[in-house]
mmCIF file of C-alpha atoms in Angstrom:
data_model
loop_
_atom_site.group_PDB
_atom_site.id
_atom_site.type_symbol
_atom_site.label_atom_id
_atom_site.label_comp_id
_atom_site.label_asym_id
_atom_site.label_seq_id
_atom_site.Cartn_x
_atom_site.Cartn_y
_atom_site.Cartn_z
ATOM 1 C CA MET C 5 0.000 0.000 0.000
ATOM 2 C CA TYR C 6 2.701 2.478 1.002
ATOM 3 C CA LEU C 7 4.924 1.481 -1.903
ATOM 4 C CA LEU C 8 2.116 2.124 -4.371
ATOM 5 C CA ALA C 9 1.434 5.548 -2.842
ATOM 6 C CA PHE C 10 5.150 6.367 -2.947
ATOM 7 C CA ALA C 11 5.409 5.294 -6.585
ATOM 8 C CA GLY C 12 2.404 7.457 -7.451
ATOM 9 C CA ALA C 13 3.938 10.460 -5.702
ATOM 10 C CA CYS C 14 7.212 9.904 -7.571
ATOM 11 C CA VAL C 15 5.397 9.882 -10.903
ATOM 12 C CA LEU C 16 3.585 13.117 -10.076
ATOM 13 C CA VAL C 17 6.781 14.866 -8.977
ATOM 14 C CA ALA C 18 8.610 13.685 -12.104
ATOM 15 C CA MET C 19 5.815 15.072 -14.312
ATOM 16 C CA ALA C 20 5.797 18.497 -12.669
ATOM 17 C CA PRO C 21 7.640 21.119 -14.721
ATOM 18 C CA GLY C 22 10.583 22.789 -13.057
ATOM 19 C CA ALA C 23 13.041 25.592 -13.694
ATOM 20 C CA SER C 24 14.905 23.684 -16.397
ATOM 21 C CA THR C 25 11.652 23.115 -18.274
ATOM 22 C CA ALA C 26 10.956 26.847 -18.173
ATOM 23 C CA VAL C 27 14.448 27.659 -19.497
ATOM 24 C CA ILE C 28 14.135 25.148 -22.327
ATOM 25 C CA LEU C 29 10.664 26.396 -23.240
ATOM 26 C CA ARG C 30 11.802 30.029 -23.201
ATOM 27 C CA GLN C 31 14.809 29.246 -25.379
ATOM 28 C CA THR C 32 12.637 27.303 -27.817
ATOM 29 C CA ILE C 33 10.198 30.203 -28.123
ATOM 30 C CA ARG C 34 13.028 32.721 -28.620
ATOM 31 C CA SER C 35 15.302 30.773 -30.958
ATOM 32 C CA GLY C 36 13.202 28.002 -32.443
ATOM 33 C CA ARG C 37 13.744 24.281 -32.477
ATOM 34 C CA GLY C 38 17.549 24.450 -32.730
ATOM 35 C CA GLY C 39 17.830 26.719 -29.716
ATOM 36 C CA GLY C 40 15.520 24.476 -27.723
ATOM 37 C CA LEU C 41 17.514 21.392 -28.615
ATOM 38 C CA ALA C 42 20.758 23.160 -27.643
ATOM 39 C CA ALA C 43 19.248 24.195 -24.304
ATOM 40 C CA THR C 44 18.041 20.640 -23.712
ATOM 41 C CA LEU C 45 21.457 19.209 -24.563
ATOM 42 C CA GLY C 46 23.179 21.640 -22.203
ATOM 43 C CA ASN C 47 20.723 20.948 -19.415
ATOM 44 C CA GLU C 48 20.958 17.188 -19.713
ATOM 45 C CA THR C 49 24.760 17.308 -19.942
ATOM 46 C CA GLY C 50 24.841 19.218 -16.656
ATOM 47 C CA ILE C 51 22.541 16.688 -15.020
ATOM 48 C CA LEU C 52 24.720 13.841 -16.310
ATOM 49 C CA LEU C 53 27.902 15.424 -14.940
ATOM 50 C CA GLN C 54 26.251 16.086 -11.589
ATOM 51 C CA GLY C 55 25.049 12.486 -11.409
ATOM 52 C CA LEU C 56 28.492 11.143 -12.289
ATOM 53 C CA ALA C 57 30.108 13.371 -9.673
ATOM 54 C CA ALA C 58 27.657 12.115 -7.058
ATOM 55 C CA ALA C 59 28.263 8.507 -8.097
ATOM 56 C CA PHE C 60 32.010 8.940 -7.643
ATOM 57 C CA GLY C 61 31.633 10.709 -4.309
ATOM 58 C CA LEU C 62 32.625 14.155 -5.597
ATOM 59 C CA SER C 63 29.362 15.923 -4.879
ATOM 60 C CA PHE C 64 30.771 17.409 -1.670
ATOM 61 C CA LEU C 65 33.466 19.429 -3.500
ATOM 62 C CA PRO C 66 31.360 22.487 -4.502
ATOM 63 C CA ARG C 67 30.430 22.985 -0.860
ATOM 64 C CA PHE C 68 34.064 23.392 0.156
ATOM 65 C CA VAL C 69 35.149 25.285 -2.964
ATOM 66 C CA LEU C 70 32.324 27.820 -2.730
ATOM 67 C CA ALA C 71 32.753 28.223 1.035
ATOM 68 C CA GLY C 72 36.272 29.493 0.406
#
């Protein structure tokens, strides 16, 4: 029962548009399909790099670098 409710909540959260969706949509409206695809590629590349950094245990580095 709880697993089904959790899975349903995950689906709803995944479907909700976020800031990256707004940026991609804005770029598509401004520059057309090519601009939207470039924005999508840049966004997804950033997400991939962040995921790889987290997988290799490097996600703590920005905290110490930005803290000075």
